[in-house]
Short mmCIF file of C-alpha atoms in Angstrom, two decimals:
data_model
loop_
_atom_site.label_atom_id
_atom_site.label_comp_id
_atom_site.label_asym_id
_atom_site.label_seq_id
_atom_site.Cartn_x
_atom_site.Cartn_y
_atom_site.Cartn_z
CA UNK Y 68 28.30 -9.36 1.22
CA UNK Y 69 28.45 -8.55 4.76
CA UNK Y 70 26.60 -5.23 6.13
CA UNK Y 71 29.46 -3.31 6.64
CA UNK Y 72 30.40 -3.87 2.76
CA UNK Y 73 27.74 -1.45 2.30
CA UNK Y 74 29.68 1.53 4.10
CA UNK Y 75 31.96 2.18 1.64
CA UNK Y 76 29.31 3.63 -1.18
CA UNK Y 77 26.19 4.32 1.35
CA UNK Y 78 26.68 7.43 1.62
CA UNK Y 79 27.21 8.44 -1.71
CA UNK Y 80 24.71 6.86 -3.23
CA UNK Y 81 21.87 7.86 -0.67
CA UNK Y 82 23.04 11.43 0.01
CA UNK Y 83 22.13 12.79 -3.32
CA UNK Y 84 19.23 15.13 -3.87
CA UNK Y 85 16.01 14.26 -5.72
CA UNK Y 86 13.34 16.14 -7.23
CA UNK Y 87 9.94 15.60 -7.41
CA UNK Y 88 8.19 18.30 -9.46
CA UNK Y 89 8.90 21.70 -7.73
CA UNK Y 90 10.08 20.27 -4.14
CA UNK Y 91 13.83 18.77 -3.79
CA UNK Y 92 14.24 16.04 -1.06
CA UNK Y 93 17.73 16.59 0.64
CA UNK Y 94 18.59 13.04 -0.24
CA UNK Y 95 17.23 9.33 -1.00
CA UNK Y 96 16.20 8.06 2.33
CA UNK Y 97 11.81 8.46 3.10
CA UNK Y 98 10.35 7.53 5.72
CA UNK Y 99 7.43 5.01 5.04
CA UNK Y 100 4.11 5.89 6.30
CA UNK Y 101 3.28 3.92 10.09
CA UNK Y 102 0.10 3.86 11.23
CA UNK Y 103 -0.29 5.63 14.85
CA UNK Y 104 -2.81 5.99 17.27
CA UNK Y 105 -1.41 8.63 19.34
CA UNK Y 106 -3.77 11.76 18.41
CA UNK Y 107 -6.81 12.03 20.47
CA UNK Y 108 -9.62 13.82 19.19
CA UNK Y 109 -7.47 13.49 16.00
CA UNK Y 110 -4.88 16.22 16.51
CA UNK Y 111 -1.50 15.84 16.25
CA UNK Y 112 0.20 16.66 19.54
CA UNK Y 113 3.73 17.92 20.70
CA UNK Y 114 4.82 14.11 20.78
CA UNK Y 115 4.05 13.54 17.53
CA UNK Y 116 5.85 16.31 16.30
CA UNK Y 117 8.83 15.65 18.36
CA UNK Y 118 8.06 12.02 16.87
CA UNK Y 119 8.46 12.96 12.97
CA UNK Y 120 11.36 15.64 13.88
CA UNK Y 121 13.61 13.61 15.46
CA UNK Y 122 13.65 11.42 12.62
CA UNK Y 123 14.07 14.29 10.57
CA UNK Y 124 16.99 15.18 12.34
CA UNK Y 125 18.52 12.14 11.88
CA UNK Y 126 18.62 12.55 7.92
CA UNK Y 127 15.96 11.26 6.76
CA UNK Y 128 14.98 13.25 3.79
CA UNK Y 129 11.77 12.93 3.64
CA UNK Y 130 8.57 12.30 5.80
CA UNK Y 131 5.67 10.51 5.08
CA UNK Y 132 3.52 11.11 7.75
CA UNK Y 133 1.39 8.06 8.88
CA UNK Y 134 -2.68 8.07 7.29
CA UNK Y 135 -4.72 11.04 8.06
CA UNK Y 136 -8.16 11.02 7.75
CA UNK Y 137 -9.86 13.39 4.46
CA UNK Y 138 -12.43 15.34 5.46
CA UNK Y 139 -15.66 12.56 4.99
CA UNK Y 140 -17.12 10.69 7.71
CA UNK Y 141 -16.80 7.48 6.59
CA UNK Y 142 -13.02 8.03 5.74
CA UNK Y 143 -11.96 6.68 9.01
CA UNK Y 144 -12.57 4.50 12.44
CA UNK Y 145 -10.49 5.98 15.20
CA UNK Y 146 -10.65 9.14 17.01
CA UNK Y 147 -6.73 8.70 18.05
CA UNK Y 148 -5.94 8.52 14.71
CA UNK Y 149 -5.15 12.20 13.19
CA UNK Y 150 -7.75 14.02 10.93
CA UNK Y 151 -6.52 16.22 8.26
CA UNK Y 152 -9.36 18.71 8.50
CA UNK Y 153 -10.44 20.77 11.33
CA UNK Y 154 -9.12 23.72 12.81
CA UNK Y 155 -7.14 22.11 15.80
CA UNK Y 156 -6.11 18.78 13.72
CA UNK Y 157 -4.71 21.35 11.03
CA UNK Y 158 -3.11 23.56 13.56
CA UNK Y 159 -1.40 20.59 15.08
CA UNK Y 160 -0.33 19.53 11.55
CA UNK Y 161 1.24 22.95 10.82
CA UNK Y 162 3.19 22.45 14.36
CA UNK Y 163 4.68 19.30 13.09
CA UNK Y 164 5.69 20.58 9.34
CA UNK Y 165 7.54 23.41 11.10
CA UNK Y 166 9.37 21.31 13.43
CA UNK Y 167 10.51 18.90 10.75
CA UNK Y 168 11.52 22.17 8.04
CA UNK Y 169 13.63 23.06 11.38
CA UNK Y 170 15.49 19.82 11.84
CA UNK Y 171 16.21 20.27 7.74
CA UNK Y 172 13.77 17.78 6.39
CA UNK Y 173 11.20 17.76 4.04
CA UNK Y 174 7.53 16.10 4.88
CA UNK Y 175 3.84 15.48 3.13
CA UNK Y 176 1.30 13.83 4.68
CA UNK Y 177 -0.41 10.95 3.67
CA UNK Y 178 -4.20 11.75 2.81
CA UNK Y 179 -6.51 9.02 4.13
CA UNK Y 180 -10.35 7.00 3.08
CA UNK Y 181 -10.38 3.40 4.73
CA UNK Y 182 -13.85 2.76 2.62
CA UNK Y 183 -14.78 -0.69 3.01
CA UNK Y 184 -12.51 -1.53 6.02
CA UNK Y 185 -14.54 0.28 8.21
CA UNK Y 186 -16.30 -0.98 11.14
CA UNK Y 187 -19.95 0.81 11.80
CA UNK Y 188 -20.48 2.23 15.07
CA UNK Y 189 -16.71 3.58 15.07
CA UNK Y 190 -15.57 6.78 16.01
CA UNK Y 191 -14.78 9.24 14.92
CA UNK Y 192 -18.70 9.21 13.37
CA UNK Y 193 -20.28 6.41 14.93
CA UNK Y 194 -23.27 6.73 12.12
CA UNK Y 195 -21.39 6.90 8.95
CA UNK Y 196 -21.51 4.11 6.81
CA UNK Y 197 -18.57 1.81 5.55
CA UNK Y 198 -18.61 2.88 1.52
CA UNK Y 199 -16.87 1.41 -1.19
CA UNK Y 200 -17.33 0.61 -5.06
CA UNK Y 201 -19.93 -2.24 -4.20
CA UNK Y 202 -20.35 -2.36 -0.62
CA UNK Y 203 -17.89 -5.37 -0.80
CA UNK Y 204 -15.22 -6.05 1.73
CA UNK Y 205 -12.19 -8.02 0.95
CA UNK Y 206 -12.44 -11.60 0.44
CA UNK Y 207 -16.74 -11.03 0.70
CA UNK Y 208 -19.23 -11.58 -1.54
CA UNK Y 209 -22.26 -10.52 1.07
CA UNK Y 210 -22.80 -6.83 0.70
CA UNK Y 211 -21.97 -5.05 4.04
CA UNK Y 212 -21.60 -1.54 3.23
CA UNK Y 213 -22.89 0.86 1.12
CA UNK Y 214 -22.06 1.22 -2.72
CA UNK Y 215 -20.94 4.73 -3.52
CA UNK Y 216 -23.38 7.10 -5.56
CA UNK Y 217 -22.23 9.61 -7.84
CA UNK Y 218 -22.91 12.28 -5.05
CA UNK Y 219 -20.55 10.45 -2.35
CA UNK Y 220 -17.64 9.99 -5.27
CA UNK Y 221 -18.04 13.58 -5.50
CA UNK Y 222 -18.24 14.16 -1.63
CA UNK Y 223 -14.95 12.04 -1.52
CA UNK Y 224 -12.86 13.66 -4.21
CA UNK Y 225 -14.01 17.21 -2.86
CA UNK Y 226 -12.40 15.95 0.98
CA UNK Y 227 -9.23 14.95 -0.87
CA UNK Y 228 -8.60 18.02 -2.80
CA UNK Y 229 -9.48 20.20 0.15
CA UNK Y 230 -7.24 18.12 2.08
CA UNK Y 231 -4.53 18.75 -0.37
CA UNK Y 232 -5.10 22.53 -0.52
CA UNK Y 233 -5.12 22.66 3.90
CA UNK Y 234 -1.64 20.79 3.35
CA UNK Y 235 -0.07 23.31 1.33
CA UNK Y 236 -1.46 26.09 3.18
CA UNK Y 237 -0.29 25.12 6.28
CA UNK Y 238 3.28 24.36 4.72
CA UNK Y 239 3.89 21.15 3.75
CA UNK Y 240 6.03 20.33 0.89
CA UNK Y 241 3.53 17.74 -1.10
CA UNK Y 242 1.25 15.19 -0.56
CA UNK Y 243 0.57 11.42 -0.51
CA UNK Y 244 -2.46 10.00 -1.70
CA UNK Y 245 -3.01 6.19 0.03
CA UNK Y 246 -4.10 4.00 -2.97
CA UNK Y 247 -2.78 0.82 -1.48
CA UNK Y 248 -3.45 -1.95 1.00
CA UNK Y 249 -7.43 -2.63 0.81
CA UNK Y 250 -8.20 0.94 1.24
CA UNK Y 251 -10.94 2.98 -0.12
CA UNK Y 252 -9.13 4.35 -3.37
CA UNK Y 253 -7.49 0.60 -3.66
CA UNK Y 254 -11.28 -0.78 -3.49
CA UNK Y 255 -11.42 0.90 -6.98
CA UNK Y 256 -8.59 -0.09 -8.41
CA UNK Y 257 -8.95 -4.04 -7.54
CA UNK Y 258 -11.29 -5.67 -9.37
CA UNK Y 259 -12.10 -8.39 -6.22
CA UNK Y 260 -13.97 -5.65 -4.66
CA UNK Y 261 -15.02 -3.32 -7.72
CA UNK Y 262 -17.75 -4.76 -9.27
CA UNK Y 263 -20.00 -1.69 -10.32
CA UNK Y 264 -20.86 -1.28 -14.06
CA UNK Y 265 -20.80 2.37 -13.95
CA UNK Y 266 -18.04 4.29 -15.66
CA UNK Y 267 -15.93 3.27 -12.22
CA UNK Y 268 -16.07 -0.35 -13.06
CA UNK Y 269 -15.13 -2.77 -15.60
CA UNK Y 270 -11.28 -3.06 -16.91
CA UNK Y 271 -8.35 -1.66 -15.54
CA UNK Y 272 -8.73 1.56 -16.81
CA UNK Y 273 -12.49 1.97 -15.88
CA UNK Y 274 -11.39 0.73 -11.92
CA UNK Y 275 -8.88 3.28 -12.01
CA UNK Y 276 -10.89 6.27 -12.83
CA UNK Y 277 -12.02 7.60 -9.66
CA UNK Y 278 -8.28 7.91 -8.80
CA UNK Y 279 -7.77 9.79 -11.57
CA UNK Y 280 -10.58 11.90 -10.58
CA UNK Y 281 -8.81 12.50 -7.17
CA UNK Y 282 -5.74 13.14 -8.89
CA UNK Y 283 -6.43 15.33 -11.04
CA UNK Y 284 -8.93 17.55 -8.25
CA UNK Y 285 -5.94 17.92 -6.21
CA UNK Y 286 -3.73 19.23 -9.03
CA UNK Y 287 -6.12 21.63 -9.88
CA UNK Y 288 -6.58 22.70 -6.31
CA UNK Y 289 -2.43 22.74 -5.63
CA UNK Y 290 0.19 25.09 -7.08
CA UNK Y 291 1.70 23.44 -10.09
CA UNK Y 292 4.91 22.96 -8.81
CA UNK Y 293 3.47 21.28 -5.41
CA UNK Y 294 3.94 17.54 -5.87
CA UNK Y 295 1.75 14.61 -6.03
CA UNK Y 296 2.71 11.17 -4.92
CA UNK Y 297 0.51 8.44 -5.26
CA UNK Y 298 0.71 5.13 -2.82
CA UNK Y 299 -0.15 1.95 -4.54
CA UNK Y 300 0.26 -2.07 -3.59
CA UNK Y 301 -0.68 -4.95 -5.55
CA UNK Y 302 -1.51 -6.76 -2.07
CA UNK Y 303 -3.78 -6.03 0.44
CA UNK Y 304 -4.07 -6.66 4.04
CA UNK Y 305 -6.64 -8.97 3.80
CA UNK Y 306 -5.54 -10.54 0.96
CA UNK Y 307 -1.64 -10.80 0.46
CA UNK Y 308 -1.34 -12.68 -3.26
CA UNK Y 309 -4.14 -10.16 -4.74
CA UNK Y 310 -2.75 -8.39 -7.91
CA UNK Y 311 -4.15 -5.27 -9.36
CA UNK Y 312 -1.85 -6.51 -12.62
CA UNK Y 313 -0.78 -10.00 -13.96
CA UNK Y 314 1.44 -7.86 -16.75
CA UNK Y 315 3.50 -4.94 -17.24
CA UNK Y 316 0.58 -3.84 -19.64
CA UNK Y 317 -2.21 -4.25 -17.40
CA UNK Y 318 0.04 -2.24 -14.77
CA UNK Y 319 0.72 0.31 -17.48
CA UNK Y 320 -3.42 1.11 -18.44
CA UNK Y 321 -3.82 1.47 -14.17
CA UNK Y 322 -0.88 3.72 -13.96
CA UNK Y 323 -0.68 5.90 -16.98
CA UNK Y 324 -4.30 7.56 -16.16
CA UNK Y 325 -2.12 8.70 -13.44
CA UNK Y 326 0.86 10.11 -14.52
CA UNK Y 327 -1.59 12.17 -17.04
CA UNK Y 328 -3.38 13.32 -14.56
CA UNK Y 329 -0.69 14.80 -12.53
CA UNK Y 330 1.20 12.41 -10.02
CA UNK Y 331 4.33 13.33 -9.91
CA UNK Y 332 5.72 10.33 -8.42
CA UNK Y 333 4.59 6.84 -7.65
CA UNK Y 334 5.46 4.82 -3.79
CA UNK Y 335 4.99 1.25 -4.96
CA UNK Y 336 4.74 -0.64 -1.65
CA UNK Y 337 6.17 -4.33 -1.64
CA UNK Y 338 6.46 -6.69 1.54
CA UNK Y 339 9.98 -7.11 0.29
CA UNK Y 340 11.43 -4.80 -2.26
CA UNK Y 341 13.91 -7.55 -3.52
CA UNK Y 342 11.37 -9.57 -5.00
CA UNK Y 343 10.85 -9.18 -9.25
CA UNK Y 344 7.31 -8.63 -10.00
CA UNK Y 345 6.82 -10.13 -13.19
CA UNK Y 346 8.32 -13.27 -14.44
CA UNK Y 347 11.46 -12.45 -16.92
CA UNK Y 348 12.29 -9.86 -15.26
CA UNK Y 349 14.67 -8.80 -12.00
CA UNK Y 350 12.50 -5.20 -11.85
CA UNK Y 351 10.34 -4.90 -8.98
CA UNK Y 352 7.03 -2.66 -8.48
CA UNK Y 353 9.11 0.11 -8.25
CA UNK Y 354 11.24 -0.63 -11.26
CA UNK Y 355 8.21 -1.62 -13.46
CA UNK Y 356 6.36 1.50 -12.37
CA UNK Y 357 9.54 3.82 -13.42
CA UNK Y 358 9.78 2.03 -16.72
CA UNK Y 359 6.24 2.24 -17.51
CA UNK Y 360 5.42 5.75 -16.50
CA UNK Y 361 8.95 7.35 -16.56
CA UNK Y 362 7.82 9.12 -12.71
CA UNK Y 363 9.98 9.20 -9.83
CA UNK Y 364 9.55 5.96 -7.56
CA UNK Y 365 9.62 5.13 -4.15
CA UNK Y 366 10.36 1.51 -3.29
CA UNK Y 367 9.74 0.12 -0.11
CA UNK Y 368 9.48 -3.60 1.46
CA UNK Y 369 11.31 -4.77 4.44
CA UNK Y 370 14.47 -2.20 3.93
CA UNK Y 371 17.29 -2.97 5.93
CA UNK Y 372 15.82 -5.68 7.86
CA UNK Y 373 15.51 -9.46 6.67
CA UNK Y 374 11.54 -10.63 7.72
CA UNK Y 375 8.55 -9.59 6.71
CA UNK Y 376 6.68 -6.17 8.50
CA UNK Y 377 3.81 -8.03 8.38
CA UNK Y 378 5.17 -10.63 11.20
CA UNK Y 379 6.10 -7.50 13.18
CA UNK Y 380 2.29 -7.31 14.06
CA UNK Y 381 2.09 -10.84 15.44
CA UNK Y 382 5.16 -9.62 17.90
CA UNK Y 383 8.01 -10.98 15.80
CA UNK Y 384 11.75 -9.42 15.15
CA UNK Y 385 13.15 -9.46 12.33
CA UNK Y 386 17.54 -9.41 11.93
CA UNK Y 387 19.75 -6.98 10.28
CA UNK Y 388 19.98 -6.92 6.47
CA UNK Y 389 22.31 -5.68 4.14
CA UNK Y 390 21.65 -3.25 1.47
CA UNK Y 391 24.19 -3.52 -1.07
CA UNK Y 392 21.20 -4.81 -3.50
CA UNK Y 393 19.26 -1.94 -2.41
CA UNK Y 394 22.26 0.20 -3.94
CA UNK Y 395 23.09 -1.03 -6.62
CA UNK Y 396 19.44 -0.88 -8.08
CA UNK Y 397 19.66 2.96 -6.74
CA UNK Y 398 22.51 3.00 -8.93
CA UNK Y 399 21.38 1.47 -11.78
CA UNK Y 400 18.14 3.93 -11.48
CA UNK Y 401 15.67 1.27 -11.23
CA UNK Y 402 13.68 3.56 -8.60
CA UNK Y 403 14.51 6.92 -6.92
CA UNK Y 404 14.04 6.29 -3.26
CA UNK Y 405 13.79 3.94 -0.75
CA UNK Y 406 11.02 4.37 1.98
CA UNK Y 407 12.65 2.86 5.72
CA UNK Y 408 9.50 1.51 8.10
CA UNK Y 409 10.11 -0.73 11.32
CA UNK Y 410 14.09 0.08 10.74
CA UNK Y 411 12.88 3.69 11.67
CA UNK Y 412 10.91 2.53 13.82
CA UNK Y 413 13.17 0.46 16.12
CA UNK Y 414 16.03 3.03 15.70
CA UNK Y 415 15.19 7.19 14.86
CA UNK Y 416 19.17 7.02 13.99
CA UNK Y 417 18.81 4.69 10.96
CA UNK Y 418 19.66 6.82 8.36
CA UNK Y 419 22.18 9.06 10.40
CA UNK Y 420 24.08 5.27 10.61
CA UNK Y 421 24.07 4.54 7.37
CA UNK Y 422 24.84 8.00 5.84
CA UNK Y 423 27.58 7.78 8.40
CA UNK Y 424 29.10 4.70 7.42
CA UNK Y 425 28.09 3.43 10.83
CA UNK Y 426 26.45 0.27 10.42
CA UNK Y 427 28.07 -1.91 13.33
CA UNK Y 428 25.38 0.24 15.60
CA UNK Y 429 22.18 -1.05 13.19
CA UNK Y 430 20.36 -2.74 15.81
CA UNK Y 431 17.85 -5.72 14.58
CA UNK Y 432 14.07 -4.82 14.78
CA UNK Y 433 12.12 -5.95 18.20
CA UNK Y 434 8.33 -5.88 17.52
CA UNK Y 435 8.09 -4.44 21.49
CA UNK Y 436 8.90 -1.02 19.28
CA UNK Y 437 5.42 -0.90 18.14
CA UNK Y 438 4.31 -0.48 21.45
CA UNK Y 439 6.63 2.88 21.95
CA UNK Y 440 6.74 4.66 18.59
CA UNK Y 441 8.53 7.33 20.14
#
């Protein structure tokens, strides 16, 4: 089909509301979460407001604001990337939630530990060390960093649920926890760079116990009806085949902790949502994780563009792509949302277009966007 065979149905099927627990998302379209670097000292400015609002404006349902670093020293390795503690950062983050409730969207930001990724002698705490499970980094087997005692697990979940708590009091609608891509919670989950023998190591279920933890600090620090979304990839950016689950039942003993726990929905990023990701069946990460845990999902993968994001760092483009398949497995209920990235990025009107039945304007995605992000 060609793109404009979408128009027809686009709107109906994106415009409809969605709940997840106690807040309801005007309509199907998130935006995905983009890493930024435009916060010195790690406070959210005016632009970046303006930044998440316009979007917002533009009908995108819901924001997912781009990582934010918990409250731990190691958690991050920028000081122009935004901190989600502090007086200022928090004041700036309160700023932005307004300004998108005003342009009639919805928004939670995503809550932040690089771990392992980290690079000693970064700001914003040039002396903190990079932690993780083991000390491992991706694709290492030399010890680099330090493995986590049962005092820094502690220190970490603490920064998440007070994180969580800051978010609603400042008046966000929910939260996203990053469990995806290499990152500190991810480091758990993924056997390649969990290898403790602790209660935080061993099978899929042991791995995915300090995420649990997290979880289920931040429900008990958040109204009940405040939601919960959890992030997760089975690749990582270091390591693009790695699998956290060969089978929908290894998947199932990682997730279900989860759901139990108190995530109210699941974002299961893909490179390419069209891909199936287990053989004999057409479901992808999204679709499995639905199925298995019966949660809201978020997919998200190269939506509305035909390339992967990944090439968009290495100053590719990436053409126009229809997304008829995207709504028929809307349709079908195979997930609950798509999440837009570089598509938002290159145009703030996306969704406005494609609610709008306007997709002659869709403009294909040039990578010199990521030098703008305005």
């Amino acid at each position: 089909m060609t793109v404009a065979a979408s128009a027809s149905r686009a709107a109906e099927v994106l415009s409809r509301p969605v709940a997840l627990n106690g807040l309801t998302v005007p309509n199907r379209i998130a935006m995905a979460p983009m890493t930024r670097a435009f916060s010195p000292n790690g406070i959210p400015g005016a632009d970046v407001a303006s930044y998440y609002s316009r979007r917002a404006a533009a009908g995108v349902g819901l924001i997912v604001t781009e990582g934010t670093y918990v409250g731990h020293d190691s958690a991050g390795q920028s000081d122009t990337i935004p901190r989600f503690h502090g007086e200022e950062q928090l004041a700036g983050w309160a700023k932005v939630a307004a300004d998108v409730h005003a342009a009639g969207g919805t928004i939670v930001p995503q809550l932040w530990h690089i771990g392992m990724v980290r690079e000693q002698g970064q700001p914003p705490y040039a002396d903190a060390p990079a932690v993780g499970p083991s000390g491992l980094r991706i694709g290492a087997d030399e010890v680099t960093g330090k493995a986590m005692t049962q005092r820094d697990l502690d220190d970490v979940i603490g920064a998440f649920a007070e994180a969580a708590a800051a978010a609603e009091r400042i008046g966000f609608d929910g939260v996203e926890l990053h469990g995806a891509h290499g990152y500190l919670i991810d480091q758990f989950l993924w056997a390649g760079t969990n290898r403790r023998t602790d209660a935080y190591g061993g099978d899929p279920v042991a791995r995915a116990k300090f995420a649990e933890e997290i979880v289920a600090a931040v429900r008990a620090t958040v109204s009940p009806e405040f939601p919960i979304i959890f992030r997760y990839s089975q690749w990582k950016q270091e390591a693009y085949r790695a699998r956290l689950a060969e089978t929908p039942e290894e998947l199932e003993s990682i997730l279900a902790p989860l759901a139990a726990a108190g995530v109210d929905a699941f974002h299961a990023s893909t490179r390419r949502y069209w891909f199936p990701e287990f053989d004999g069946s057409d479901l992808n990460l999204a679709g499995w994780t639905k199925k298995l845990t019966g949660k809201p999902v978020i997919t998200v993968g190269s939506v509305g563009l035909d390339g992967d994001f990944l090439k968009g760092f290495q100053g590719e483009g990436a053409p126009v792509k229809g997304i008829d398949d995207l709504l028929d497995r809307l349709e079908a209920e195979e997930f609950d949302m798509i999440a837009v990235g570089r598509a938002l990025l290159q145009d703030p009107e996306w969704a406005a277009k494609v609610l709008a039945d306007r997709f002659d304007e869709l403009k294909p995605y040039d990578a010199a966007a990521l030098a703008t992000l305005s």
